[in-house]
């Protein structure tokens, strides 16, 4: 379905049930979490797939039109029929993009730089109490924590 939004209109509300996936055809939107802008998105970019396909099915952000916006919108059944096995890859890449944009250290990267970083990333799940880095070992990778926390452990 093709749908338009006027400047200032809210497209999705944080905390609402996820019902659609959106692809921006025209215009610019602001993606916000708890009232703070995380990023801006424009033509060709998409949103809504993470909460739409997650177990909770709840929107994690509010998306508001910064100007007149036109979007293509798809429901869950349509999206799965179109994307099939590609859904996991799309969710993975979008999660990485969002983590980079949210990082105080990396948020200044350009869109091209973010895409280059995302193309070289992979997800590694560490069980609790796993050592991720050893003191004195070379720092040859960037770690972005998507879920959970890291803690510094000093052994005497």
Short mmCIF file of C-alpha atoms in Angstrom, two decimals:
data_model
loop_
_atom_site.label_atom_id
_atom_site.label_comp_id
_atom_site.label_asym_id
_atom_site.label_seq_id
_atom_site.Cartn_x
_atom_site.Cartn_y
_atom_site.Cartn_z
CA UNK A 1 0.00 0.00 0.00
CA UNK A 2 1.17 3.55 -0.78
CA UNK A 3 0.59 6.06 2.02
CA UNK A 4 1.54 9.72 2.58
CA UNK A 5 2.21 11.73 5.74
CA UNK A 6 2.31 15.50 6.18
CA UNK A 7 5.13 17.42 7.84
CA UNK A 8 5.00 16.87 11.62
CA UNK A 9 2.77 13.82 11.39
CA UNK A 10 3.78 10.79 13.46
CA UNK A 11 4.11 7.61 11.42
CA UNK A 12 4.84 5.16 14.24
CA UNK A 13 4.62 5.61 18.02
CA UNK A 14 7.14 4.06 20.42
CA UNK A 15 5.43 1.32 22.44
CA UNK A 16 2.60 0.69 19.96
CA UNK A 17 2.01 -2.73 18.44
CA UNK A 18 3.94 -3.21 15.22
CA UNK A 19 1.66 -3.78 12.26
CA UNK A 20 3.65 -2.63 9.20
CA UNK A 21 7.04 -2.28 7.60
CA UNK A 22 7.74 1.02 5.78
CA UNK A 23 9.94 1.91 2.80
CA UNK A 24 10.43 5.65 2.26
CA UNK A 25 9.73 6.62 -1.36
CA UNK A 26 9.90 10.42 -0.86
CA UNK A 27 10.72 12.79 1.98
CA UNK A 28 12.65 12.72 5.24
CA UNK A 29 11.74 11.31 8.65
CA UNK A 30 13.15 11.60 12.17
CA UNK A 31 13.60 8.39 14.19
CA UNK A 32 13.31 9.06 17.94
CA UNK A 33 13.62 7.03 21.13
CA UNK A 34 12.37 8.47 24.41
CA UNK A 35 12.10 11.90 22.77
CA UNK A 36 15.71 11.99 21.50
CA UNK A 37 16.45 11.92 17.78
CA UNK A 38 18.56 8.89 16.87
CA UNK A 39 18.82 9.51 13.15
CA UNK A 40 17.15 10.86 10.05
CA UNK A 41 16.12 8.68 7.16
CA UNK A 42 15.16 9.44 3.57
CA UNK A 43 14.31 8.00 0.19
CA UNK A 44 15.16 4.30 -0.17
CA UNK A 45 15.60 3.69 3.55
CA UNK A 46 13.20 1.60 5.60
CA UNK A 47 11.98 1.14 9.15
CA UNK A 48 9.66 -1.03 11.19
CA UNK A 49 11.12 -4.44 10.42
CA UNK A 50 12.78 -5.02 13.80
CA UNK A 51 9.79 -4.57 16.08
CA UNK A 52 7.49 -5.90 13.38
CA UNK A 53 9.30 -9.25 13.27
CA UNK A 54 10.48 -9.49 16.88
CA UNK A 55 8.81 -11.65 19.48
CA UNK A 56 7.41 -8.60 21.29
CA UNK A 57 6.00 -6.96 18.16
CA UNK A 58 6.23 -3.51 19.79
CA UNK A 59 7.65 -0.34 18.23
CA UNK A 60 10.96 0.67 19.83
CA UNK A 61 11.00 4.13 18.23
CA UNK A 62 8.73 6.96 17.16
CA UNK A 63 9.06 8.02 13.52
CA UNK A 64 7.88 11.48 12.52
CA UNK A 65 7.67 13.14 9.09
CA UNK A 66 10.06 16.11 8.77
CA UNK A 67 8.43 17.07 5.47
CA UNK A 68 5.80 15.51 3.25
CA UNK A 69 6.64 11.79 3.20
CA UNK A 70 5.44 9.00 0.92
CA UNK A 71 5.94 5.39 1.99
CA UNK A 72 5.22 1.93 0.76
CA UNK A 73 3.88 -0.17 3.60
CA UNK A 74 3.68 -3.93 3.91
CA UNK A 75 1.98 -6.16 6.45
CA UNK A 76 3.68 -9.18 8.07
CA UNK A 77 2.28 -11.80 5.65
CA UNK A 78 3.18 -9.72 2.59
CA UNK A 79 6.69 -9.05 3.87
CA UNK A 80 7.45 -12.71 4.56
CA UNK A 81 6.06 -13.73 1.15
CA UNK A 82 8.27 -11.15 -0.62
CA UNK A 83 11.52 -11.43 1.37
CA UNK A 84 11.50 -15.05 2.51
CA UNK A 85 14.95 -16.01 3.80
CA UNK A 86 16.28 -12.46 3.34
CA UNK A 87 14.34 -11.22 6.40
CA UNK A 88 17.10 -12.29 8.82
CA UNK A 89 19.79 -10.50 6.79
CA UNK A 90 17.72 -7.30 6.65
CA UNK A 91 17.06 -7.32 10.40
CA UNK A 92 20.75 -8.05 11.11
CA UNK A 93 22.02 -5.17 8.94
CA UNK A 94 19.47 -2.68 10.26
CA UNK A 95 20.32 -3.62 13.87
CA UNK A 96 23.98 -2.95 13.09
CA UNK A 97 23.20 0.42 11.49
CA UNK A 98 21.12 1.47 14.49
CA UNK A 99 23.86 0.43 16.93
CA UNK A 100 26.47 2.45 15.01
CA UNK A 101 24.28 5.55 14.85
CA UNK A 102 23.55 5.26 18.59
CA UNK A 103 27.25 4.96 19.49
CA UNK A 104 28.82 8.22 20.77
CA UNK A 105 32.09 7.15 19.14
CA UNK A 106 30.70 6.14 15.73
CA UNK A 107 27.63 8.33 15.21
CA UNK A 108 29.62 10.83 13.12
CA UNK A 109 30.31 8.32 10.33
CA UNK A 110 28.82 9.07 6.93
CA UNK A 111 26.19 6.76 5.40
CA UNK A 112 28.82 5.27 3.08
CA UNK A 113 31.20 4.62 5.97
CA UNK A 114 28.41 3.00 8.01
CA UNK A 115 27.55 0.70 5.09
CA UNK A 116 31.20 -0.34 4.74
CA UNK A 117 31.41 -1.16 8.45
CA UNK A 118 28.08 -3.05 8.36
CA UNK A 119 29.21 -5.12 5.37
CA UNK A 120 32.15 -6.42 7.43
CA UNK A 121 30.35 -7.11 10.71
CA UNK A 122 28.93 -10.32 12.08
CA UNK A 123 27.03 -11.20 15.23
CA UNK A 124 28.76 -13.28 17.87
CA UNK A 125 26.76 -14.41 20.88
CA UNK A 126 28.84 -14.81 24.05
CA UNK A 127 27.52 -16.89 26.96
CA UNK A 128 27.57 -15.28 30.41
CA UNK A 129 31.03 -14.98 31.99
CA UNK A 130 32.84 -15.34 28.65
CA UNK A 131 36.05 -13.34 28.29
CA UNK A 132 35.73 -11.14 25.20
CA UNK A 133 39.11 -9.36 25.51
CA UNK A 134 42.26 -10.24 27.43
CA UNK A 135 44.40 -7.49 28.94
CA UNK A 136 47.48 -6.89 26.81
CA UNK A 137 46.12 -8.62 23.70
CA UNK A 138 46.03 -6.66 20.42
CA UNK A 139 42.84 -4.69 19.85
CA UNK A 140 42.00 -5.79 16.31
CA UNK A 141 38.20 -5.65 16.31
CA UNK A 142 35.34 -3.34 17.05
CA UNK A 143 32.69 -4.73 19.38
CA UNK A 144 29.19 -3.29 19.35
CA UNK A 145 27.00 -4.58 22.17
CA UNK A 146 23.50 -5.13 20.78
CA UNK A 147 22.08 -6.92 23.79
CA UNK A 148 23.41 -7.44 27.32
CA UNK A 149 26.38 -5.79 29.01
CA UNK A 150 30.14 -6.14 29.24
CA UNK A 151 31.97 -5.81 32.52
CA UNK A 152 35.60 -5.22 33.32
CA UNK A 153 37.10 -7.95 35.47
CA UNK A 154 40.43 -7.56 37.19
CA UNK A 155 42.08 -10.79 38.27
CA UNK A 156 44.72 -10.63 41.01
#
